[in-house]
Short mmCIF file of C-alpha atoms in Angstrom, two decimals:
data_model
loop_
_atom_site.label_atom_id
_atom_site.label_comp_id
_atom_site.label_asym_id
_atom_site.label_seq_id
_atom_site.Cartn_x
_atom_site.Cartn_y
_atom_site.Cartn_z
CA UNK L 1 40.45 15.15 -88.96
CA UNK L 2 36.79 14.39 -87.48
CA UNK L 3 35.18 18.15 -86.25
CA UNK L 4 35.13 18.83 -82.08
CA UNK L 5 31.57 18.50 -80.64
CA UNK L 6 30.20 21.20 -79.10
CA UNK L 7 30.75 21.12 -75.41
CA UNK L 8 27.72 20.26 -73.15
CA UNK L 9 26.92 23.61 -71.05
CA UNK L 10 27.06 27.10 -70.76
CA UNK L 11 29.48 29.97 -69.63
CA UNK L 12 28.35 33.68 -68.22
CA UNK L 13 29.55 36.38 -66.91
CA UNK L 14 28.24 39.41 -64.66
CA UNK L 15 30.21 42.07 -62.92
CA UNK L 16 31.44 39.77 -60.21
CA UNK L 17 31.24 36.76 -61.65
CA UNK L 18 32.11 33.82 -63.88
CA UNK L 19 29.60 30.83 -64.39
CA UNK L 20 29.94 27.53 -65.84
CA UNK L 21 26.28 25.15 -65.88
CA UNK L 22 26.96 21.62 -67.00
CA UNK L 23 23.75 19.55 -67.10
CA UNK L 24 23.28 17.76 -64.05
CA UNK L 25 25.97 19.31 -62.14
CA UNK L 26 25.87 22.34 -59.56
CA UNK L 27 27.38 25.62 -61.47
CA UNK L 28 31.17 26.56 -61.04
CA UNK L 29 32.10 29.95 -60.23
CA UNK L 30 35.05 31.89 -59.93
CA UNK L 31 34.93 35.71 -58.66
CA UNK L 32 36.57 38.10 -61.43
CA UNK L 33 38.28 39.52 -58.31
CA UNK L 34 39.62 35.82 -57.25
CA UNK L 35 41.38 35.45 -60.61
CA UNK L 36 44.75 34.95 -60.44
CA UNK L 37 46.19 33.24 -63.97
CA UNK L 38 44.13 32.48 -67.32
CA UNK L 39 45.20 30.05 -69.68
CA UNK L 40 44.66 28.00 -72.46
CA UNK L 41 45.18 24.47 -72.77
CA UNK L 42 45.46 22.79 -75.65
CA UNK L 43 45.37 18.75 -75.77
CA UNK L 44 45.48 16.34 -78.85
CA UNK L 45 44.76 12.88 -78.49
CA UNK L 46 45.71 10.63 -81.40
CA UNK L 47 43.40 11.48 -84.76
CA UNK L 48 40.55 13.65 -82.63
CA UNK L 49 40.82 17.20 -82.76
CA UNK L 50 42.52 19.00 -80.47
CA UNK L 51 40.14 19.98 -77.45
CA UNK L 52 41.12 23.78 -75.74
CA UNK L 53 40.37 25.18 -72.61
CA UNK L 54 40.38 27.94 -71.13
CA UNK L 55 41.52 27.74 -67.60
CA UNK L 56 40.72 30.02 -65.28
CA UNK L 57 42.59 29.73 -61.92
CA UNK L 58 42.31 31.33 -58.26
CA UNK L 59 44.44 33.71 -56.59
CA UNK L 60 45.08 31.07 -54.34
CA UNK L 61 46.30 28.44 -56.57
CA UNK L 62 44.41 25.49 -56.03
CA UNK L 63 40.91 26.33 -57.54
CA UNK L 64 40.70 26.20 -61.29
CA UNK L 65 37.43 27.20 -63.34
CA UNK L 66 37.71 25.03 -66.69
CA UNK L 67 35.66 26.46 -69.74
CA UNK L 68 36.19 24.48 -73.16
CA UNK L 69 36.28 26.49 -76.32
CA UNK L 70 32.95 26.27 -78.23
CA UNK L 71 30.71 26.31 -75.35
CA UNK L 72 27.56 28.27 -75.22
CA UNK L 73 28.46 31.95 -74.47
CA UNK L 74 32.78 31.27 -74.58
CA UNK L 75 32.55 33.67 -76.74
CA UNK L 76 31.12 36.84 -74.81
CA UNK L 77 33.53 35.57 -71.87
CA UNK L 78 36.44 35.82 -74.41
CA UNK L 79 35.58 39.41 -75.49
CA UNK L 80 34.61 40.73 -71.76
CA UNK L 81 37.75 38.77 -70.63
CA UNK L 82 39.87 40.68 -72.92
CA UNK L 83 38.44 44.13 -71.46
CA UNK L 84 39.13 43.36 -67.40
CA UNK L 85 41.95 41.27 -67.57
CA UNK L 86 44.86 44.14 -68.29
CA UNK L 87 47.70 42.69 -69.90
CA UNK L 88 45.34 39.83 -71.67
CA UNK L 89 48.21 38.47 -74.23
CA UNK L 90 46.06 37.87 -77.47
CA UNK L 91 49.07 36.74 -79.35
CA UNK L 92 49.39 33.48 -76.89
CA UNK L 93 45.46 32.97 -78.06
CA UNK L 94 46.89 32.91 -81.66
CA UNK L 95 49.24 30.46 -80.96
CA UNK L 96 47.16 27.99 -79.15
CA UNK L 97 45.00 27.77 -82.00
CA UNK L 98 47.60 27.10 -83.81
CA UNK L 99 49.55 24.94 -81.39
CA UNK L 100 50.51 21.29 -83.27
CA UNK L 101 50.83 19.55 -79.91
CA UNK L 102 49.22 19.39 -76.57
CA UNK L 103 50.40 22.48 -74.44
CA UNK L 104 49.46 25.33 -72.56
CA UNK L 105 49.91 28.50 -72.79
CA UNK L 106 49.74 31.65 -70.52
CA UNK L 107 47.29 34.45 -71.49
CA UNK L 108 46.95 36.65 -68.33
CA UNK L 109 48.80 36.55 -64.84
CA UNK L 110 47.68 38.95 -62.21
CA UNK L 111 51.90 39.47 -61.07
CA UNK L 112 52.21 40.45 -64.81
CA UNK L 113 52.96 44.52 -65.07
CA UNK L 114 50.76 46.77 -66.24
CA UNK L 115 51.28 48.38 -69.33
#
């Protein structure tokens, strides 16, 4: 199975927001307050490997913030993400790495109770 390339971009964080630069393109941002679901898609396309996201969408519902794995600074989002989002379900994580299919899978809701 061929290796992923690396995602073109970066992803960063600060206390009120998240950041995703793609060259040539104006930044996306999504408010940690405006977060409303986190997930992780997972999509396989013949003999490529399978490309995950993390998907990051607003309270609202119809603003998503996409952030592939492997891009520049995913992984200080992932370990800040799992510090502010309560409830962040590390376990669905594991099995979308895993996953043999295309899917998705939930990793944080802000309905979800806190523990």
């Amino acid at each position: 199975m061929p290796k992923a390339a690396i995602p073109d971009g970066s992803v960063s964080s600060d206390p009120e927001e998240i950041r995703v630069q793609s060259s040539g393109r104006d930044a996306d941002i999504i408010r940690w307050s405006d977060i409303g679901r986190l997930a992780i898609t997972v999509r396989c396309d013949g003999d490529a490997s399978p490309r995950l996201d993390w998907i990051l969408e607003h309270v609202d519902g119809r603003t998503t913030l996409h952030v592939p794995m492997g891009m520049a600074g995913e992984h200080d989002l992932v370990m800040t993400m799992q510090v502010r989002l309560h409830g962040f379900d590390r376990m669905a994580v594991v099995e979308a790495l895993s996953a043999p299919k295309s899917a998705r899978f939930e990793v944080w809701d802000r309905s979800w109770p806190l523990e």
